[in-house]
Amino acid sequence: MSSEVERIAEMAQAGEKMIERLRRQAFLPESRKALAVRYGIAEAASLLGCSTNRIRMAEEDGRLPPPLPTENGRRPGYSIEALLNMREVLGASPARAPLDVPAIIAVQNFKGGVGKSTVTTHLAHYFAVQGYRVLVVDCDSQATTTTLFGFNPHFNIRREQTLYPYLSIDPTEHDLFYAVQKTPWPNVDLIPSNLELFDVEYELAAAGADGGSVLATRFRKLKAGLADLASNYDIVLLDPPPALGTISLAVMQAANALLVPLAATTPDFCSTVQFLSMMEQVAAQLTQAGIEVHYDFVRLICSKFDSNDPSHAMVRQIMEQTFGPALLPVAILESAEISHAALRMMTVYELHQPIGTAKTHKRCKTNLNETMAQIEALVRRSWGVASPASAEEVINGP
């Protein structure tokens, strides 16, 4: 028996080495993730909501630096840094007003395999492309989100860089600013995670056995720490563990919005119903303990949806009948482009060229933009900013 237990350790070590090997292959030559994606002038104008002529005029009069041409004289496209500068110069920043409350969105479901971390990371990069300031907080000791941002949780992240020094029973940090890491995206920061963050669960569970005061303090502490940090951002995305533990409860109370991903299968639907029931009970218990839980919006989003699978269509119809408008109307489609990007520890928004066919890439990115835009609209509505009306709505009315 002991030899089999030892084999578990051997497999874990071999797996960690392979993750590092994959990371080095993906991010050569510096073994650091870099952002190579570029945007043509037409796509840049669309993102900024202006004409290409306005960009060209700003380049001609010196307000904007034109992109340096390549060796063959072609325009190479604009980087994210260039787009952010354009937004400032042309007054096209979507940033919240100073008195608007930052959106702190928990992406939560207790069912594993629903794409929680994938949704979180793609949502972060979507908001980044749109020009928002984003903070991602990986609260899950499995650290999938941390990995997708190009860090190896085992080799690159120490416990002192996670939430642990702030949430532990004997904290060594009194705010969360110490944990913020830069990412390849100039307007996206990350608080990473690794396996050692799970020690918080043990410590708080043991302390909770002697009474709920310690737990209640930690719940309020995470909310307070995130509130201090959030003043520097427009959007904060929380990726909690897929289980009802102390960290998940703290996240649940710290967030002001909730996004629940679920796949279009019967087990996922049933599990999500159980998750919602547990959330209701826990929210009531927290309220009784004097711990406020308030969300500007709660929405479910169907992930990994295969439009060619009749069973997926049937389950999605059941979701629509059950959850009504709480289910976002546009689902995230299952796509090989998402899987291929994840193999490279990337999102679709980081790909500077398609991995599969150009048609597949375009269909996938268009779908992701539509699904993520639904969440952006909810955030802006909470700030009192309405989404622009479509031409059809202007003509026919909403």
Tab-separated table of C-alpha atoms in Angstrom:
chain	number	residue	atom	x	y	z
A	1	MET	CA	0.000	0.000	0.000
A	2	SER	CA	2.820	2.392	0.887
A	3	SER	CA	4.377	1.956	-2.570
A	4	GLU	CA	1.092	3.012	-4.207
A	5	VAL	CA	0.880	6.065	-1.940
A	6	GLU	CA	4.440	6.950	-2.886
A	7	ARG	CA	3.432	6.580	-6.524
A	8	ILE	CA	0.896	9.392	-6.019
A	9	ALA	CA	3.730	11.711	-4.988
A	10	GLU	CA	5.797	10.590	-7.966
A	11	MET	CA	2.901	11.303	-10.365
A	12	ALA	CA	2.322	14.720	-8.795
A	13	GLN	CA	6.008	15.643	-9.155
A	14	ALA	CA	6.105	14.391	-12.747
A	15	GLY	CA	2.976	16.403	-13.511
A	16	GLU	CA	4.421	19.598	-12.055
A	17	LYS	CA	7.582	19.177	-14.128
A	18	MET	CA	5.477	18.647	-17.253
A	19	ILE	CA	3.457	21.810	-16.559
A	20	GLU	CA	6.700	23.772	-16.305
A	21	ARG	CA	7.954	22.159	-19.510
A	22	LEU	CA	4.756	23.143	-21.327
A	23	ARG	CA	4.999	26.662	-19.943
A	24	ARG	CA	8.572	27.029	-21.188
A	25	GLN	CA	7.625	25.725	-24.627
A	26	ALA	CA	4.671	28.100	-24.826
A	27	PHE	CA	6.591	31.211	-23.741
A	28	LEU	CA	9.988	30.872	-25.395
A	29	PRO	CA	12.520	32.423	-25.523
A	30	GLU	CA	12.175	34.194	-22.151
A	31	SER	CA	9.828	31.605	-20.620
A	32	ARG	CA	7.615	34.573	-19.793
A	33	LYS	CA	4.202	35.054	-21.268
A	34	ALA	CA	4.018	37.965	-23.706
A	35	LEU	CA	1.074	39.595	-25.441
A	36	ALA	CA	1.537	39.487	-29.214
A	37	VAL	CA	-2.046	40.206	-30.286
A	38	ARG	CA	-2.535	43.210	-32.614
A	39	TYR	CA	-5.596	45.036	-33.928
A	40	GLY	CA	-6.067	46.534	-37.385
A	41	ILE	CA	-7.293	50.108	-37.691
A	42	ALA	CA	-10.851	49.021	-38.544
A	43	GLU	CA	-11.076	46.771	-35.464
A	44	ALA	CA	-9.477	49.471	-33.305
A	45	ALA	CA	-12.037	52.011	-34.511
A	46	SER	CA	-14.857	49.554	-33.761
A	47	LEU	CA	-13.554	48.973	-30.228
A	48	LEU	CA	-13.280	52.712	-29.594
A	49	GLY	CA	-16.632	53.510	-31.193
A	50	CYS	CA	-15.154	55.973	-33.672
A	51	SER	CA	-14.249	56.143	-37.358
A	52	THR	CA	-10.930	55.107	-38.867
A	53	ASN	CA	-10.605	58.671	-40.171
A	54	ARG	CA	-10.628	60.018	-36.632
A	55	ILE	CA	-7.709	57.755	-35.706
A	56	ARG	CA	-5.779	58.695	-38.847
A	57	MET	CA	-6.374	62.424	-38.233
A	58	ALA	CA	-5.090	62.073	-34.653
A	59	GLU	CA	-1.981	60.350	-36.017
A	60	GLU	CA	-1.463	63.046	-38.632
A	61	ASP	CA	-1.753	65.928	-36.169
A	62	GLY	CA	0.581	64.233	-33.679
A	63	ARG	CA	-1.899	63.396	-30.936
A	64	LEU	CA	-1.390	59.676	-31.577
A	65	PRO	CA	1.822	57.935	-32.620
A	66	PRO	CA	1.271	55.848	-35.771
A	67	PRO	CA	2.318	52.188	-35.516
A	68	LEU	CA	5.821	51.685	-36.883
A	69	PRO	CA	5.660	49.992	-40.280
A	70	THR	CA	7.088	46.522	-40.813
A	71	GLU	CA	10.017	45.796	-43.133
A	72	ASN	CA	7.659	45.436	-46.102
A	73	GLY	CA	6.025	48.779	-45.291
A	74	ARG	CA	2.738	47.400	-43.954
A	75	ARG	CA	1.020	48.622	-40.798
A	76	PRO	CA	1.550	45.953	-38.107
A	77	GLY	CA	-1.592	46.798	-36.158
A	78	TYR	CA	-2.077	48.289	-32.699
A	79	SER	CA	-1.069	46.722	-29.397
A	80	ILE	CA	-3.276	46.789	-26.299
A	81	GLU	CA	-1.038	49.545	-24.911
A	82	ALA	CA	-1.660	51.589	-28.062
A	83	LEU	CA	-5.424	51.034	-27.797
A	84	LEU	CA	-5.425	52.199	-24.170
A	85	ASN	CA	-3.524	55.340	-25.181
A	86	MET	CA	-6.041	55.932	-27.995
A	87	ARG	CA	-8.885	55.740	-25.509
A	88	GLU	CA	-7.254	58.399	-23.338
A	89	VAL	CA	-6.411	60.745	-26.219
A	90	LEU	CA	-9.775	60.362	-27.993
A	91	GLY	CA	-11.896	60.325	-24.824
A	92	ALA	CA	-13.121	56.770	-25.375
A	93	SER	CA	-12.357	55.228	-21.975
A	94	PRO	CA	-15.215	53.128	-20.506
A	95	ALA	CA	-13.873	53.526	-16.960
A	96	ARG	CA	-16.421	53.982	-14.201
A	97	ALA	CA	-17.070	57.414	-12.715
A	98	PRO	CA	-15.290	58.068	-9.392
A	99	LEU	CA	-18.480	57.577	-7.379
A	100	ASP	CA	-19.490	54.373	-9.178
A	101	VAL	CA	-18.870	51.218	-7.158
A	102	PRO	CA	-16.402	48.795	-8.813
A	103	ALA	CA	-18.030	45.587	-9.973
A	104	ILE	CA	-16.772	42.682	-7.825
A	105	ILE	CA	-18.019	39.580	-9.631
A	106	ALA	CA	-17.745	36.076	-8.182
A	107	VAL	CA	-17.707	33.394	-10.885
A	108	GLN	CA	-19.013	30.499	-8.816
A	109	ASN	CA	-20.436	27.012	-9.044
A	110	PHE	CA	-19.782	24.035	-6.775
A	111	LYS	CA	-19.792	21.696	-9.788
A	112	GLY	CA	-16.349	21.178	-11.289
A	113	GLY	CA	-15.785	21.031	-15.028
A	114	VAL	CA	-18.195	23.840	-15.953
A	115	GLY	CA	-15.407	26.070	-17.262
A	116	LYS	CA	-15.362	28.407	-14.249
A	117	SER	CA	-11.707	29.420	-14.575
A	118	THR	CA	-11.928	29.566	-18.375
A	119	VAL	CA	-14.930	31.900	-18.133
A	120	THR	CA	-13.142	34.048	-15.541
A	121	THR	CA	-9.995	34.436	-17.645
A	122	HIS	CA	-11.810	35.096	-20.920
A	123	LEU	CA	-14.033	37.620	-19.145
A	124	ALA	CA	-10.946	39.380	-17.753
A	125	HIS	CA	-9.361	39.608	-21.192
A	126	TYR	CA	-12.616	40.729	-22.816
A	127	PHE	CA	-12.898	43.594	-20.320
A	128	ALA	CA	-9.227	44.409	-20.940
A	129	VAL	CA	-9.770	44.698	-24.701
A	130	GLN	CA	-12.728	46.997	-24.018
A	131	GLY	CA	-10.447	49.286	-21.986
A	132	TYR	CA	-11.454	48.541	-18.380
A	133	ARG	CA	-9.027	48.239	-15.473
A	134	VAL	CA	-9.310	44.658	-14.228
A	135	LEU	CA	-8.165	42.733	-11.152
A	136	VAL	CA	-8.464	38.940	-11.076
A	137	VAL	CA	-8.289	37.208	-7.693
A	138	ASP	CA	-7.598	33.474	-7.795
A	139	CYS	CA	-9.125	32.131	-4.588
A	140	ASP	CA	-8.940	28.470	-5.653
A	141	SER	CA	-5.975	26.423	-4.427
A	142	GLN	CA	-6.133	24.412	-7.671
A	143	ALA	CA	-4.901	27.660	-9.294
A	144	THR	CA	-6.214	27.040	-12.807
A	145	THR	CA	-6.723	30.753	-13.390
A	146	THR	CA	-3.182	31.473	-12.205
A	147	THR	CA	-1.900	28.894	-14.706
A	148	LEU	CA	-3.901	30.448	-17.563
A	149	PHE	CA	-2.196	33.761	-16.806
A	150	GLY	CA	1.171	32.125	-17.476
A	151	PHE	CA	2.346	31.370	-13.939
A	152	ASN	CA	3.264	27.898	-12.721
A	153	PRO	CA	1.698	27.764	-9.238
A	154	HIS	CA	4.247	25.198	-8.041
A	155	PHE	CA	7.440	26.860	-9.337
A	156	ASN	CA	6.566	30.559	-9.689
A	157	ILE	CA	4.185	31.318	-6.814
A	158	ARG	CA	5.013	31.251	-3.109
A	159	ARG	CA	2.408	31.079	-0.371
A	160	GLU	CA	3.393	34.615	0.634
A	161	GLN	CA	2.141	35.853	-2.757
A	162	THR	CA	-1.360	34.401	-2.343
A	163	LEU	CA	-4.274	35.368	-0.105
A	164	TYR	CA	-2.804	33.220	2.684
A	165	PRO	CA	-0.776	35.879	4.585
A	166	TYR	CA	-3.898	38.049	4.746
A	167	LEU	CA	-6.547	35.422	5.609
A	168	SER	CA	-4.581	33.076	7.859
A	169	ILE	CA	-5.244	32.826	11.587
A	170	ASP	CA	-1.921	34.570	12.241
A	171	PRO	CA	-1.813	37.112	9.399
A	172	THR	CA	1.458	38.718	8.392
A	173	GLU	CA	-0.186	41.189	5.988
A	174	HIS	CA	-2.859	43.756	6.816
A	175	ASP	CA	-3.957	44.662	3.294
A	176	LEU	CA	-3.959	42.919	-0.089
A	177	PHE	CA	-1.694	45.259	-2.045
A	178	TYR	CA	1.302	42.963	-1.426
A	179	ALA	CA	-0.283	40.164	-3.493
A	180	VAL	CA	-1.018	42.042	-6.720
A	181	GLN	CA	1.016	40.750	-9.680
A	182	LYS	CA	1.397	42.328	-13.108
A	183	THR	CA	0.294	40.264	-16.108
A	184	PRO	CA	1.115	40.592	-19.825
A	185	TRP	CA	-2.023	42.714	-20.118
A	186	PRO	CA	-1.199	46.297	-19.081
A	187	ASN	CA	-4.666	46.835	-17.596
A	188	VAL	CA	-5.112	43.424	-15.916
A	189	ASP	CA	-3.561	42.524	-12.558
A	190	LEU	CA	-3.703	39.191	-10.742
A	191	ILE	CA	-3.630	37.930	-7.189
A	192	PRO	CA	-2.370	34.388	-7.790
A	193	SER	CA	-2.956	31.159	-5.933
A	194	ASN	CA	-1.273	27.835	-5.288
A	195	LEU	CA	-1.938	24.640	-3.370
A	196	GLU	CA	-0.780	26.141	-0.067
A	197	LEU	CA	-3.766	28.480	-0.007
A	198	PHE	CA	-5.799	25.454	1.067
A	199	ASP	CA	-4.136	25.760	4.496
A	200	VAL	CA	-6.519	28.654	5.140
A	201	GLU	CA	-9.426	26.217	4.947
A	202	TYR	CA	-7.884	24.011	7.649
A	203	GLU	CA	-7.040	26.911	9.919
A	204	LEU	CA	-10.429	28.601	9.685
A	205	ALA	CA	-12.313	25.302	10.029
A	206	ALA	CA	-10.386	24.538	13.208
A	207	ALA	CA	-10.974	28.041	14.551
A	208	GLY	CA	-14.642	27.845	13.621
A	209	ALA	CA	-15.073	24.815	15.840
A	210	ASP	CA	-14.661	27.125	18.833
A	211	GLY	CA	-17.240	29.587	17.564
A	212	GLY	CA	-18.127	31.577	14.485
A	213	SER	CA	-16.476	34.841	15.501
A	214	VAL	CA	-13.180	34.056	13.763
A	215	LEU	CA	-14.960	33.044	10.570
A	216	ALA	CA	-17.138	36.141	10.610
A	217	THR	CA	-14.049	38.297	11.057
A	218	ARG	CA	-12.334	36.661	8.071
A	219	PHE	CA	-15.450	37.082	5.921
A	220	ARG	CA	-15.529	40.796	6.655
A	221	LYS	CA	-11.755	41.032	6.268
A	222	LEU	CA	-11.720	39.707	2.693
A	223	LYS	CA	-14.503	42.108	1.741
A	224	ALA	CA	-12.660	45.046	3.321
A	225	GLY	CA	-9.361	44.128	1.658
A	226	LEU	CA	-10.966	43.802	-1.761
A	227	ALA	CA	-12.839	47.082	-1.283
A	228	ASP	CA	-9.531	48.868	-0.662
A	229	LEU	CA	-7.962	47.313	-3.758
A	230	ALA	CA	-11.026	47.796	-5.961
A	231	SER	CA	-10.724	51.569	-5.825
A	232	ASN	CA	-7.923	51.194	-8.404
A	233	TYR	CA	-10.032	49.101	-10.804
A	234	ASP	CA	-13.307	49.054	-12.686
A	235	ILE	CA	-13.847	45.284	-12.524
A	236	VAL	CA	-12.731	42.712	-9.940
A	237	LEU	CA	-13.223	39.039	-10.847
A	238	LEU	CA	-13.149	36.411	-8.099
A	239	ASP	CA	-12.525	32.735	-8.894
A	240	PRO	CA	-13.418	30.792	-5.718
A	241	PRO	CA	-13.018	27.046	-5.077
A	242	PRO	CA	-15.716	24.714	-6.506
A	243	ALA	CA	-16.864	23.745	-3.011
A	244	LEU	CA	-18.699	25.248	-0.062
A	245	GLY	CA	-15.706	26.031	2.149
A	246	THR	CA	-14.686	29.000	4.221
A	247	ILE	CA	-12.964	30.785	1.323
A	248	SER	CA	-16.024	30.309	-0.902
A	249	LEU	CA	-18.218	31.780	1.822
A	250	ALA	CA	-15.871	34.736	2.209
A	251	VAL	CA	-15.947	35.323	-1.556
A	252	MET	CA	-19.713	35.020	-1.605
A	253	GLN	CA	-19.979	37.823	0.953
A	254	ALA	CA	-17.242	39.998	-0.585
A	255	ALA	CA	-18.758	40.063	-4.092
A	256	ASN	CA	-21.457	42.467	-5.254
A	257	ALA	CA	-22.420	40.361	-8.286
A	258	LEU	CA	-22.641	36.644	-9.013
A	259	LEU	CA	-22.078	34.790	-12.295
A	260	VAL	CA	-22.871	31.057	-12.341
A	261	PRO	CA	-21.486	29.036	-15.283
A	262	LEU	CA	-23.131	25.695	-16.028
A	263	ALA	CA	-22.851	23.228	-18.871
A	264	ALA	CA	-25.884	22.034	-20.821
A	265	THR	CA	-26.069	18.561	-19.281
A	266	THR	CA	-28.580	17.098	-16.854
A	267	PRO	CA	-25.983	16.456	-14.088
A	268	ASP	CA	-24.754	20.055	-14.363
A	269	PHE	CA	-28.312	21.391	-14.255
A	270	CYS	CA	-29.168	19.321	-11.171
A	271	SER	CA	-25.904	20.262	-9.464
A	272	THR	CA	-26.496	23.960	-10.147
A	273	VAL	CA	-29.992	23.761	-8.657
A	274	GLN	CA	-28.417	22.272	-5.515
A	275	PHE	CA	-25.805	25.037	-5.556
A	276	LEU	CA	-28.509	27.722	-5.697
A	277	SER	CA	-30.390	26.055	-2.828
A	278	MET	CA	-27.231	25.975	-0.719
A	279	MET	CA	-26.497	29.601	-1.593
A	280	GLU	CA	-29.958	30.610	-0.404
A	281	GLN	CA	-29.519	28.792	2.907
A	282	VAL	CA	-26.012	30.113	3.483
A	283	ALA	CA	-27.027	33.677	2.606
A	284	ALA	CA	-29.833	33.480	5.156
A	285	GLN	CA	-27.440	32.172	7.821
A	286	LEU	CA	-24.888	34.887	7.076
A	287	THR	CA	-27.594	37.536	7.287
A	288	GLN	CA	-28.682	36.155	10.675
A	289	ALA	CA	-25.055	36.407	11.809
A	290	GLY	CA	-25.040	40.077	10.818
A	291	ILE	CA	-22.977	39.517	7.662
A	292	GLU	CA	-24.608	41.311	4.726
A	293	VAL	CA	-24.855	39.620	1.330
A	294	HIS	CA	-25.908	41.894	-1.529
A	295	TYR	CA	-25.645	41.456	-5.307
A	296	ASP	CA	-26.320	44.008	-8.029
A	297	PHE	CA	-27.068	41.087	-10.335
A	298	VAL	CA	-27.134	37.289	-10.312
A	299	ARG	CA	-26.962	35.572	-13.683
A	300	LEU	CA	-26.388	32.071	-15.002
A	301	ILE	CA	-24.410	31.510	-18.191
A	302	CYS	CA	-24.509	28.316	-20.202
A	303	SER	CA	-20.953	27.235	-21.025
A	304	LYS	CA	-19.534	24.530	-23.302
A	305	PHE	CA	-22.738	24.524	-25.364
A	306	ASP	CA	-22.724	22.276	-28.446
A	307	SER	CA	-25.398	23.606	-30.790
A	308	ASN	CA	-25.226	20.381	-32.822
A	309	ASP	CA	-26.026	18.152	-29.840
A	310	PRO	CA	-29.809	17.603	-29.407
A	311	SER	CA	-29.346	16.785	-25.710
A	312	HIS	CA	-27.652	20.152	-25.139
A	313	ALA	CA	-30.538	21.935	-26.858
A	314	MET	CA	-33.041	20.072	-24.689
A	315	VAL	CA	-31.235	20.864	-21.425
A	316	ARG	CA	-30.820	24.506	-22.438
A	317	GLN	CA	-34.557	24.712	-23.047
A	318	ILE	CA	-35.095	23.319	-19.540
A	319	MET	CA	-32.738	26.007	-18.202
A	320	GLU	CA	-34.692	28.742	-19.973
A	321	GLN	CA	-38.000	27.457	-18.597
A	322	THR	CA	-36.538	27.167	-15.081
A	323	PHE	CA	-34.418	30.290	-14.709
A	324	GLY	CA	-36.119	32.672	-17.140
A	325	PRO	CA	-34.300	36.009	-17.622
A	326	ALA	CA	-31.687	35.062	-14.994
A	327	LEU	CA	-30.155	32.834	-17.690
A	328	LEU	CA	-28.134	34.931	-20.118
A	329	PRO	CA	-29.605	34.509	-23.619
A	330	VAL	CA	-26.307	33.880	-25.440
A	331	ALA	CA	-24.393	30.735	-24.441
A	332	ILE	CA	-20.654	30.111	-24.700
A	333	LEU	CA	-20.258	27.656	-27.549
A	334	GLU	CA	-18.005	24.622	-27.279
A	335	SER	CA	-15.010	25.360	-29.492
A	336	ALA	CA	-11.731	23.658	-30.292
A	337	GLU	CA	-10.190	27.148	-30.462
A	338	ILE	CA	-10.776	27.614	-26.697
A	339	SER	CA	-9.265	24.186	-25.950
A	340	HIS	CA	-6.272	24.773	-28.204
A	341	ALA	CA	-5.628	28.168	-26.627
A	342	ALA	CA	-5.850	26.658	-23.125
A	343	LEU	CA	-3.207	24.088	-24.099
A	344	ARG	CA	-0.910	27.060	-24.700
A	345	MET	CA	-2.013	28.603	-21.378
A	346	MET	CA	-3.851	31.348	-23.239
A	347	THR	CA	-7.321	32.598	-23.993
A	348	VAL	CA	-8.746	33.214	-27.449
A	349	TYR	CA	-8.205	36.951	-26.871
A	350	GLU	CA	-4.444	36.377	-26.634
A	351	LEU	CA	-4.052	34.549	-29.937
A	352	HIS	CA	-2.338	36.708	-32.567
A	353	GLN	CA	-3.443	34.238	-35.243
A	354	PRO	CA	-5.982	31.367	-35.418
A	355	ILE	CA	-4.895	27.964	-34.165
A	356	GLY	CA	-7.501	26.152	-36.254
A	357	THR	CA	-9.198	27.559	-39.323
A	358	ALA	CA	-9.806	31.276	-39.672
A	359	LYS	CA	-13.549	30.575	-39.850
A	360	THR	CA	-13.534	28.619	-36.578
A	361	HIS	CA	-11.503	31.330	-34.846
A	362	LYS	CA	-13.789	34.117	-36.036
A	363	ARG	CA	-16.941	32.221	-35.022
A	364	CYS	CA	-15.487	31.485	-31.577
A	365	LYS	CA	-14.338	35.061	-30.936
A	366	THR	CA	-17.618	36.521	-32.160
A	367	ASN	CA	-19.512	34.232	-29.785
A	368	LEU	CA	-17.251	35.100	-26.858
A	369	ASN	CA	-17.687	38.826	-27.528
A	370	GLU	CA	-21.472	38.418	-27.547
A	371	THR	CA	-21.555	36.420	-24.312
A	372	MET	CA	-19.133	38.679	-22.454
A	373	ALA	CA	-20.916	41.822	-23.690
A	374	GLN	CA	-24.018	40.634	-21.819
A	375	ILE	CA	-22.083	40.830	-18.553
A	376	GLU	CA	-20.535	44.172	-19.485
A	377	ALA	CA	-24.036	45.563	-20.040
A	378	LEU	CA	-25.075	44.417	-16.533
A	379	VAL	CA	-22.031	46.103	-15.001
A	380	ARG	CA	-22.650	49.368	-16.830
A	381	ARG	CA	-26.314	49.259	-15.868
A	382	SER	CA	-25.259	49.045	-12.202
A	383	TRP	CA	-23.290	52.267	-12.847
A	384	GLY	CA	-26.369	53.872	-14.366
A	385	VAL	CA	-24.952	53.717	-17.898
A	386	ALA	CA	-27.296	52.295	-20.530
A	387	SER	CA	-25.974	50.278	-23.442
A	388	PRO	CA	-26.178	52.033	-26.819
A	389	ALA	CA	-29.378	51.218	-28.681
A	390	SER	CA	-29.109	49.210	-31.860
A	391	ALA	CA	-30.308	50.629	-35.186
A	392	GLU	CA	-33.248	48.221	-35.079
A	393	GLU	CA	-34.257	49.452	-31.614
A	394	VAL	CA	-34.030	53.086	-32.720
A	395	ILE	CA	-36.336	52.408	-35.640
A	396	ASN	CA	-38.768	49.935	-34.060
A	397	GLY	CA	-38.448	50.779	-30.398
A	398	PRO	CA	-37.045	48.490	-27.655
